Amino acid sequence: MRILAIETSCDETAIAVVEAAGDERAARFRVLGDALLSQIDIHKEYGGVFPALAKREHAKNLVPILEAALEEAELLHEDTQVIPYEMRNQLERILEREPGLGGALLELVSVCERPEIDVIAVTAGPGLEPALWVGINFAKALALLWDKPLVAVNHMEGHVISALASGNHVALPSAGSDATLEIKNVRLPALALLISGGHTELVLMKEWLEYELIGQTRDDAVGEAFDKVARMLGLPYPGGPEISRLAESVREDVVRPTSDVGRTTSHTFKLPRPMIGSNTCDFSFAGLKTAVLYLLKDKPNLDEQDKRHIAHEFENAVADVLWKKTELAIQKTSPETLVLGGGVSANTHIRRVFTHSVDTKCPHVVLRIPEASLTTDNAVMIALAAYFRAQRKEFVQPLDTLRASGNLSLA
Ligand code: KG4
Ligand code: ZN
């Protein structure tokens, strides 16, 4: 099955073409085309993602990204096509809220053959609704134009499924046609810690693609906390990688105690570990962020050294809470597999803490961490999740029933 997947839930416009075979016992994926355009530089000025701007950028970029993905997949063949008047009207109606997108799409499809794709997939949520809508409307237009079924994908399921994949997909987006991924022998139940800019949740996959919510943040998402603390420290958006860079530089200064890899303690600053001792798998990060704010108020003339140490202590606090809550969830749910997913799972220290902790405290649990290239938002992860939904024939029917769902949940 050949899937064309579209992701526009936040600040990445991404389209991938993936060829998939097999089932959940053993599935193989070949990434034929993978194009992604990040809007980070545009949103940097605002210190975060600005939804109206994200929507406008997606509308501007989707057609060039589609062209790039199809071209890479060698599915773009020049040929003059006559698009019937009625079809043009329908497409324009579907895309009437996305300025310029209908015209650009018609221009492209009038000069190329219908590509050999079996299914169109699109992120339906969660995410920023104005941004989601652009992708959804674009996907509906393609499904209508090429007469293909449409699969609506939960973005968080994309993070879970891609974390279960292993392979040589290491150089996104340039890995191109050499990239293969495999999902096999996943032992259930699988507990997933999903950490991103908008989400922090522990979810249990009891049966394949069936989820139960075990815990979630009561306020800020962990990525949001990284981004806000980075901003307080005068670091650019997105803050996660910046904090990580500073924190790692402190860890490198300290001789690592071999017994507890990378867990250097801060003697300069002390931050709380909110809810770490409570008997719930819920999280809270707002207090941690406020504690950083108070630290900064007490010490208005921070030098670079202080910033590095605050970043270090903040990252330690986050990793401690994430692990403790995951450990509690492991005790409560006895999973066979632990999955780490979402943009924050790119974090070197969190990956290290989880690898080390699972190794020493629950070696019977198989830890699956996505490859770094698949952690932050991309369309390959949407294609992977879509494949298993398409196998179950979970298609959007009729097309106009699909709506953006900013708060779509897995369980
Ligand atoms: O999954 P993602 O790409 O988008 C959402 O669905 O939200 O996650 C983005 C989040 C941002 O908050 C970003 O700061 C964070 O992931 N992030 C990181 C790292 N790389 C990205 N946080 C900590 N350390 C990193 N290395
Ligand atoms: Zn994400």
Short mmCIF file of C-alpha atoms and ligand atoms in Angstrom, two decimals:
data_model
loop_
_atom_site.label_atom_id
_atom_site.label_comp_id
_atom_site.label_asym_id
_atom_site.label_seq_id
_atom_site.Cartn_x
_atom_site.Cartn_y
_atom_site.Cartn_z
CA MET A 1 0.00 0.00 0.00
CA ARG A 2 1.37 3.40 -0.95
CA ILE A 3 0.42 6.23 1.38
CA LEU A 4 0.76 9.97 0.91
CA ALA A 5 0.69 11.58 4.37
CA ILE A 6 0.26 15.22 5.28
CA GLU A 7 1.20 16.85 8.60
CA THR A 8 0.38 20.48 9.45
CA SER A 9 -0.60 20.35 13.14
CA CYS A 10 1.95 22.89 14.33
CA ASP A 11 4.87 24.66 12.69
CA GLU A 12 6.10 21.98 10.29
CA THR A 13 4.62 21.57 6.82
CA ALA A 14 5.42 17.97 5.92
CA ILE A 15 4.41 15.43 3.27
CA ALA A 16 5.77 11.91 2.96
CA VAL A 17 5.17 9.07 0.51
CA VAL A 18 5.61 5.71 2.17
CA GLU A 19 5.22 2.21 0.77
CA ALA A 20 4.02 -0.20 3.44
CA ALA A 21 3.49 -3.95 3.72
CA GLY A 22 2.78 -6.54 6.40
CA ASP A 23 0.75 -6.21 9.57
CA GLU A 24 1.35 -5.34 13.21
CA ARG A 25 3.30 -8.57 13.81
CA ALA A 26 5.82 -7.46 11.20
CA ALA A 27 5.40 -4.39 9.02
CA ARG A 28 7.93 -2.90 6.65
CA PHE A 29 7.98 0.65 5.36
CA ARG A 30 9.98 2.23 2.58
CA VAL A 31 10.13 6.01 2.62
CA LEU A 32 9.90 6.96 -1.05
CA GLY A 33 9.60 10.69 -0.58
CA ASP A 34 9.82 12.93 2.44
CA ALA A 35 9.63 16.72 2.30
CA LEU A 36 9.46 18.99 5.29
CA LEU A 37 9.61 22.72 5.79
CA SER A 38 10.01 24.08 9.29
CA GLN A 39 8.59 27.49 10.15
CA ILE A 40 10.80 27.85 13.22
CA ASP A 41 12.67 30.86 11.86
CA ILE A 42 9.40 32.69 11.25
CA HIS A 43 7.94 31.97 14.70
CA LYS A 44 11.21 32.71 16.51
CA GLU A 45 10.40 36.42 16.48
CA TYR A 46 7.24 35.77 18.50
CA GLY A 47 8.92 33.40 20.94
CA GLY A 48 6.43 30.68 20.08
CA VAL A 49 4.10 29.43 17.36
CA PHE A 50 1.63 32.05 16.16
CA PRO A 51 -1.42 30.11 14.81
CA ALA A 52 -2.60 32.55 12.12
CA LEU A 53 0.90 32.80 10.75
CA ALA A 54 1.33 29.00 10.84
CA LYS A 55 -1.90 28.62 8.83
CA ARG A 56 -0.76 31.13 6.20
CA GLU A 57 2.64 29.47 5.86
CA HIS A 58 1.12 25.99 5.50
CA ALA A 59 -1.17 27.28 2.74
CA LYS A 60 1.82 28.78 0.96
CA ASN A 61 4.07 25.73 1.36
CA LEU A 62 1.84 22.71 0.84
CA VAL A 63 1.98 22.62 -2.96
CA PRO A 64 5.79 23.04 -3.20
CA ILE A 65 6.18 20.41 -0.46
CA LEU A 66 3.81 18.04 -2.30
CA GLU A 67 5.78 18.55 -5.47
CA ALA A 68 9.07 17.87 -3.67
CA ALA A 69 7.76 14.71 -1.98
CA LEU A 70 6.31 13.32 -5.23
CA GLU A 71 9.43 14.21 -7.14
CA GLU A 72 11.64 12.43 -4.64
CA ALA A 73 9.33 9.42 -4.84
CA GLU A 74 9.66 9.55 -8.64
CA LEU A 75 5.91 9.87 -8.94
CA LEU A 76 5.80 13.23 -10.65
CA HIS A 77 5.35 12.72 -14.38
CA GLU A 78 4.59 15.59 -16.66
CA ASP A 79 1.36 15.30 -18.60
CA THR A 80 -1.36 17.79 -19.45
CA GLN A 81 -4.54 17.04 -17.57
CA VAL A 82 -7.94 18.52 -18.17
CA ILE A 83 -9.63 19.07 -14.84
CA PRO A 84 -13.40 19.11 -15.47
CA TYR A 85 -15.20 22.30 -14.62
CA GLU A 86 -17.32 20.64 -11.91
CA MET A 87 -14.21 19.19 -10.23
CA ARG A 88 -12.48 22.60 -10.29
CA ASN A 89 -15.48 24.10 -8.57
CA GLN A 90 -15.52 21.44 -5.89
CA LEU A 91 -11.80 21.84 -5.23
CA GLU A 92 -12.11 25.59 -5.01
CA ARG A 93 -14.98 25.20 -2.57
CA ILE A 94 -13.00 22.81 -0.35
CA LEU A 95 -10.03 25.18 -0.33
CA GLU A 96 -11.93 28.48 -0.22
CA ARG A 97 -10.58 29.36 3.24
CA GLU A 98 -6.95 28.77 2.29
CA PRO A 99 -5.91 31.74 0.15
CA GLY A 100 -3.89 30.80 -2.90
CA LEU A 101 -3.87 27.07 -2.17
CA GLY A 102 -6.61 26.04 -4.60
CA GLY A 103 -5.02 27.93 -7.49
CA ALA A 104 -1.55 26.55 -6.77
CA LEU A 105 -2.88 22.98 -6.52
CA LEU A 106 -4.82 23.25 -9.79
CA GLU A 107 -1.74 24.62 -11.50
CA LEU A 108 0.32 21.62 -10.37
CA VAL A 109 -2.22 18.89 -11.10
CA SER A 110 -3.01 20.31 -14.54
CA VAL A 111 0.50 19.50 -15.69
CA CYS A 112 1.19 16.13 -14.13
CA GLU A 113 -0.21 12.62 -14.19
CA ARG A 114 -2.21 11.28 -11.29
CA PRO A 115 0.48 9.72 -9.06
CA GLU A 116 0.32 6.05 -8.11
CA ILE A 117 -0.88 6.45 -4.54
CA ASP A 118 -3.40 4.19 -2.79
CA VAL A 119 -4.34 6.24 0.25
CA ILE A 120 -4.17 9.86 1.43
CA ALA A 121 -3.57 10.43 5.15
CA VAL A 122 -3.71 13.60 7.20
CA THR A 123 -3.28 14.69 10.81
CA ALA A 124 -6.74 15.50 12.20
CA GLY A 125 -5.54 16.56 15.65
CA PRO A 126 -4.44 17.35 18.28
CA GLY A 127 -2.75 20.61 17.37
CA LEU A 128 -3.47 24.18 16.38
CA GLU A 129 -6.86 24.13 14.70
CA PRO A 130 -6.20 26.79 12.05
CA ALA A 131 -3.04 24.90 11.08
CA LEU A 132 -4.78 21.49 11.11
CA TRP A 133 -7.58 22.76 8.88
CA VAL A 134 -5.19 23.68 6.06
CA GLY A 135 -3.78 20.16 5.93
CA ILE A 136 -7.23 18.58 6.23
CA ASN A 137 -8.73 20.65 3.44
CA PHE A 138 -5.72 19.97 1.25
CA ALA A 139 -6.04 16.23 1.92
CA LYS A 140 -9.76 16.29 1.10
CA ALA A 141 -8.99 18.06 -2.16
CA LEU A 142 -6.39 15.42 -3.12
CA ALA A 143 -8.67 12.54 -2.11
CA LEU A 144 -11.43 13.95 -4.30
CA LEU A 145 -9.18 14.79 -7.21
CA TRP A 146 -7.36 11.43 -7.27
CA ASP A 147 -10.37 9.44 -6.09
CA LYS A 148 -8.52 7.85 -3.16
CA PRO A 149 -9.65 6.96 0.36
CA LEU A 150 -8.71 9.34 3.17
CA VAL A 151 -7.40 8.32 6.60
CA ALA A 152 -7.56 10.74 9.54
CA VAL A 153 -4.59 10.30 11.87
CA ASN A 154 -4.21 11.20 15.52
CA HIS A 155 -0.87 13.02 15.72
CA MET A 156 -0.06 11.35 19.07
CA GLU A 157 -0.62 7.92 17.55
CA GLY A 158 1.95 8.96 14.95
CA HIS A 159 4.43 9.62 17.77
CA VAL A 160 3.65 6.24 19.39
CA ILE A 161 3.85 4.18 16.20
CA SER A 162 7.00 5.86 14.89
CA ALA A 163 8.68 5.24 18.25
CA LEU A 164 8.04 1.54 17.72
CA ALA A 165 9.84 1.59 14.39
CA SER A 166 13.47 0.82 13.86
CA GLY A 167 15.55 1.09 10.74
CA ASN A 168 17.96 3.17 8.81
CA HIS A 169 15.82 6.29 8.61
CA VAL A 170 18.55 8.39 10.10
CA ALA A 171 18.94 11.37 7.84
CA LEU A 172 15.46 12.82 7.45
CA PRO A 173 14.59 14.39 5.09
CA SER A 174 17.44 13.41 2.79
CA ALA A 175 17.38 9.66 3.43
CA GLY A 176 14.99 9.39 0.51
CA SER A 177 14.39 6.11 -1.17
CA ASP A 178 17.05 4.28 0.82
CA ALA A 179 15.13 4.67 4.04
CA THR A 180 13.40 1.60 5.39
CA LEU A 181 11.64 1.15 8.70
CA GLU A 182 10.32 -1.90 10.44
CA ILE A 183 7.80 -2.48 13.19
CA LYS A 184 7.82 -6.00 14.52
CA ASN A 185 7.49 -8.10 17.64
CA VAL A 186 5.93 -5.32 19.68
CA ARG A 187 5.13 -6.83 23.04
CA LEU A 188 1.90 -5.59 24.56
CA PRO A 189 0.79 -3.95 26.72
CA ALA A 190 3.01 -1.01 25.78
CA LEU A 191 3.21 2.04 28.02
CA ALA A 192 3.95 5.26 26.13
CA LEU A 193 5.30 8.45 27.65
CA LEU A 194 4.38 11.14 25.14
CA ILE A 195 6.21 14.41 25.64
CA SER A 196 5.88 17.27 23.20
CA GLY A 197 5.16 20.98 22.97
CA GLY A 198 1.46 20.47 23.61
CA HIS A 199 1.30 17.14 25.45
CA THR A 200 2.62 15.26 28.42
CA GLU A 201 0.83 11.99 28.97
CA LEU A 202 1.26 8.38 29.91
CA VAL A 203 -0.86 6.14 27.73
CA LEU A 204 -1.22 2.37 27.80
CA MET A 205 -1.68 0.48 24.55
CA LYS A 206 -3.34 -2.67 25.85
CA GLU A 207 -4.32 -4.12 22.52
CA TRP A 208 -2.94 -2.92 19.20
CA LEU A 209 -4.19 0.67 18.62
CA GLU A 210 -6.37 0.66 21.75
CA TYR A 211 -5.39 3.11 24.43
CA GLU A 212 -6.04 3.92 28.07
CA LEU A 213 -4.96 7.19 29.65
CA ILE A 214 -2.79 6.55 32.73
CA GLY A 215 -1.66 10.07 33.55
CA GLN A 216 -1.30 13.53 32.08
CA THR A 217 -0.15 17.02 32.90
CA ARG A 218 -2.51 19.12 34.96
CA ASP A 219 -1.12 22.36 33.54
CA ASP A 220 1.82 22.95 31.17
CA ALA A 221 3.20 20.36 28.76
CA VAL A 222 6.85 19.54 29.28
CA GLY A 223 7.94 21.00 25.92
CA GLU A 224 6.04 24.16 26.77
CA ALA A 225 7.97 24.35 30.08
CA PHE A 226 11.25 23.94 28.19
CA ASP A 227 10.23 26.69 25.79
CA LYS A 228 9.08 29.09 28.53
CA VAL A 229 12.11 28.59 30.73
CA ALA A 230 14.35 29.08 27.71
CA ARG A 231 12.59 32.34 27.01
CA MET A 232 13.16 33.49 30.61
CA LEU A 233 16.84 32.74 30.13
CA GLY A 234 16.89 34.79 26.94
CA LEU A 235 17.29 31.75 24.67
CA PRO A 236 15.56 31.49 21.26
CA TYR A 237 12.51 29.37 20.35
CA PRO A 238 12.25 26.37 20.41
CA GLY A 239 13.84 26.27 23.82
CA GLY A 240 14.23 22.52 24.30
CA PRO A 241 17.38 22.06 22.23
CA GLU A 242 18.88 25.28 23.67
CA ILE A 243 18.36 24.22 27.30
CA SER A 244 19.70 20.81 26.44
CA ARG A 245 22.86 22.34 24.94
CA LEU A 246 23.56 24.42 28.06
CA ALA A 247 22.75 21.58 30.45
CA GLU A 248 24.97 19.15 28.57
CA SER A 249 27.85 21.62 28.75
CA VAL A 250 27.56 21.59 32.55
CA ARG A 251 27.45 17.80 32.61
CA GLU A 252 30.63 17.69 30.53
CA ASP A 253 32.40 19.87 33.13
CA VAL A 254 31.68 17.43 35.90
CA VAL A 255 33.31 14.06 36.24
CA ARG A 256 30.49 11.63 35.68
CA PRO A 257 29.76 9.22 38.48
CA THR A 258 29.77 5.88 36.70
CA SER A 259 26.96 4.52 38.87
CA ASP A 260 24.36 6.96 37.61
CA VAL A 261 25.09 7.99 34.04
CA GLY A 262 24.89 11.70 33.42
CA ARG A 263 22.97 12.47 36.59
CA THR A 264 25.21 15.25 37.82
CA THR A 265 23.63 17.29 40.59
CA SER A 266 23.50 21.03 40.70
CA HIS A 267 25.04 22.63 43.76
CA THR A 268 24.36 26.14 42.55
CA PHE A 269 20.57 26.14 42.18
CA LYS A 270 17.81 23.95 43.51
CA LEU A 271 14.44 23.56 41.82
CA PRO A 272 11.39 21.57 42.99
CA ARG A 273 10.26 18.24 41.49
CA PRO A 274 6.49 18.90 41.43
CA MET A 275 4.24 15.99 42.44
CA ILE A 276 7.18 13.57 42.44
CA GLY A 277 6.07 11.80 45.62
CA SER A 278 2.32 11.68 44.94
CA ASN A 279 0.66 8.39 44.17
CA THR A 280 -0.75 9.55 40.83
CA CYS A 281 0.72 9.34 37.37
CA ASP A 282 -0.27 12.95 36.66
CA PHE A 283 2.32 15.67 36.14
CA SER A 284 2.57 19.38 36.84
CA PHE A 285 5.16 21.65 35.27
CA ALA A 286 3.71 25.11 35.91
CA GLY A 287 5.23 25.23 39.43
CA LEU A 288 8.65 24.33 38.10
CA LYS A 289 8.46 27.15 35.59
CA THR A 290 7.37 29.60 38.33
CA ALA A 291 10.23 28.42 40.53
CA VAL A 292 12.65 29.36 37.76
CA LEU A 293 10.95 32.76 37.55
CA TYR A 294 11.52 33.35 41.29
CA LEU A 295 15.11 32.24 40.97
CA LEU A 296 15.62 34.85 38.29
CA LYS A 297 13.92 37.57 40.37
CA ASP A 298 16.24 36.83 43.29
CA LYS A 299 19.26 37.07 41.07
CA PRO A 300 18.69 39.80 38.49
CA ASN A 301 22.27 39.94 37.18
CA LEU A 302 22.65 36.45 35.85
CA ASP A 303 25.85 35.65 34.04
CA GLU A 304 26.30 32.93 31.42
CA GLN A 305 27.54 30.53 34.05
CA ASP A 306 24.34 30.95 36.10
CA LYS A 307 22.20 30.34 33.01
CA ARG A 308 24.00 27.11 32.27
CA HIS A 309 23.46 25.93 35.82
CA ILE A 310 19.77 26.85 35.84
CA ALA A 311 19.28 24.99 32.55
CA HIS A 312 21.10 22.01 34.02
CA GLU A 313 19.02 21.94 37.23
CA PHE A 314 15.79 22.46 35.26
CA GLU A 315 16.59 19.55 32.95
CA ASN A 316 17.46 17.37 35.94
CA ALA A 317 14.15 18.26 37.62
CA VAL A 318 12.17 17.42 34.46
CA ALA A 319 13.98 14.13 33.88
CA ASP A 320 13.54 13.13 37.55
CA VAL A 321 9.78 13.76 37.47
CA LEU A 322 9.31 12.08 34.06
CA TRP A 323 11.15 8.97 35.18
CA LYS A 324 9.47 8.74 38.64
CA LYS A 325 5.98 9.01 37.15
CA THR A 326 6.84 6.50 34.45
CA GLU A 327 8.23 4.13 37.06
CA LEU A 328 5.00 4.45 39.04
CA ALA A 329 2.98 3.80 35.89
CA ILE A 330 5.12 0.72 35.17
CA GLN A 331 4.34 -0.58 38.66
CA LYS A 332 0.65 0.09 38.17
CA THR A 333 0.26 -1.33 34.66
CA SER A 334 3.03 -3.96 34.25
CA PRO A 335 3.83 -3.22 30.60
CA GLU A 336 6.07 -5.38 28.42
CA THR A 337 7.23 -2.40 26.39
CA LEU A 338 7.97 1.24 27.26
CA VAL A 339 7.78 3.80 24.46
CA LEU A 340 9.13 7.33 24.54
CA GLY A 341 7.64 9.67 21.94
CA GLY A 342 7.14 13.32 20.98
CA GLY A 343 9.53 16.19 20.32
CA VAL A 344 10.98 16.28 23.84
CA SER A 345 12.11 12.66 23.49
CA ALA A 346 14.91 14.10 21.35
CA ASN A 347 16.42 15.31 24.63
CA THR A 348 19.78 13.65 25.22
CA HIS A 349 19.55 13.66 29.00
CA ILE A 350 16.00 12.29 29.14
CA ARG A 351 16.98 9.51 26.72
CA ARG A 352 20.01 8.71 28.86
CA VAL A 353 18.05 8.69 32.13
CA PHE A 354 15.39 6.41 30.66
CA THR A 355 17.87 4.02 29.08
CA HIS A 356 19.84 3.77 32.29
CA SER A 357 16.82 3.52 34.60
CA VAL A 358 15.04 0.85 32.57
CA ASP A 359 18.31 -1.09 32.38
CA THR A 360 18.87 -1.05 36.10
CA LYS A 361 15.35 -0.97 37.56
CA CYS A 362 13.13 -2.86 35.16
CA PRO A 363 15.30 -4.76 32.67
CA HIS A 364 12.36 -7.00 31.72
CA VAL A 365 10.70 -4.00 30.02
CA VAL A 366 11.73 -3.37 26.40
CA LEU A 367 12.47 0.34 25.90
CA ARG A 368 11.67 1.80 22.47
CA ILE A 369 12.95 5.30 21.79
CA PRO A 370 12.43 6.80 18.32
CA GLU A 371 15.39 7.62 16.19
CA ALA A 372 16.33 11.25 16.68
CA SER A 373 15.15 12.08 13.14
CA LEU A 374 11.64 10.81 13.90
CA THR A 375 11.14 12.49 17.28
CA THR A 376 10.03 15.94 16.20
CA ASP A 377 7.02 16.38 13.94
CA ASN A 378 7.23 14.86 10.47
CA ALA A 379 4.92 13.20 7.96
CA VAL A 380 6.55 9.76 7.97
CA MET A 381 5.11 9.15 11.44
CA ILE A 382 1.65 10.06 10.13
CA ALA A 383 2.06 7.61 7.22
CA LEU A 384 3.07 4.81 9.61
CA ALA A 385 0.04 5.28 11.86
CA ALA A 386 -2.22 5.70 8.80
CA TYR A 387 -1.10 2.34 7.42
CA PHE A 388 -2.49 0.39 10.35
CA ARG A 389 -5.73 2.40 10.29
CA ALA A 390 -6.07 1.89 6.53
CA GLN A 391 -5.60 -1.84 6.99
CA ARG A 392 -8.68 -1.73 9.18
CA LYS A 393 -10.44 0.27 6.47
CA GLU A 394 -10.98 3.20 8.80
CA PHE A 395 -11.57 5.73 6.05
CA VAL A 396 -13.22 9.14 6.30
CA GLN A 397 -16.63 8.73 4.73
CA PRO A 398 -18.04 11.05 3.44
CA LEU A 399 -15.12 13.45 3.10
CA ASP A 400 -16.89 16.48 4.54
CA THR A 401 -17.36 14.74 7.92
CA LEU A 402 -13.69 15.22 8.80
CA ARG A 403 -13.03 18.24 11.00
CA ALA A 404 -9.91 19.57 12.73
CA SER A 405 -9.89 18.55 16.36
CA GLY A 406 -7.45 20.61 18.41
CA ASN A 407 -7.92 18.47 21.54
CA LEU A 408 -8.24 15.06 19.94
CA SER A 409 -7.16 12.45 22.48
CA LEU A 410 -5.95 8.86 22.20
CA ALA A 411 -8.05 7.50 25.02
O1 KG4 B 1 6.43 16.84 18.93
P1 KG4 B 1 6.90 18.21 18.62
O2 KG4 B 1 7.85 18.40 17.48
O3 KG4 B 1 5.69 19.16 18.36
C1 KG4 B 1 4.50 19.05 19.07
O4 KG4 B 1 3.70 18.16 18.68
O5 KG4 B 1 4.38 19.80 20.05
O6 KG4 B 1 7.55 18.80 19.96
C2 KG4 B 1 8.07 20.10 20.00
C3 KG4 B 1 8.64 20.36 21.40
C4 KG4 B 1 9.08 21.80 21.63
O7 KG4 B 1 8.54 22.26 22.86
C5 KG4 B 1 10.61 21.70 21.72
O8 KG4 B 1 11.20 22.67 22.56
C6 KG4 B 1 10.78 20.31 22.27
O9 KG4 B 1 9.79 19.54 21.62
N1 KG4 B 1 12.10 19.76 21.99
C7 KG4 B 1 12.98 19.47 22.95
C8 KG4 B 1 14.16 19.02 22.29
N2 KG4 B 1 13.93 19.06 20.94
C9 KG4 B 1 12.66 19.51 20.76
N3 KG4 B 1 12.91 19.54 24.29
C10 KG4 B 1 13.98 19.18 25.00
N4 KG4 B 1 15.14 18.77 24.47
C11 KG4 B 1 15.28 18.67 23.11
N5 KG4 B 1 16.42 18.25 22.57
ZN ZN B 2 4.31 16.26 17.86
#
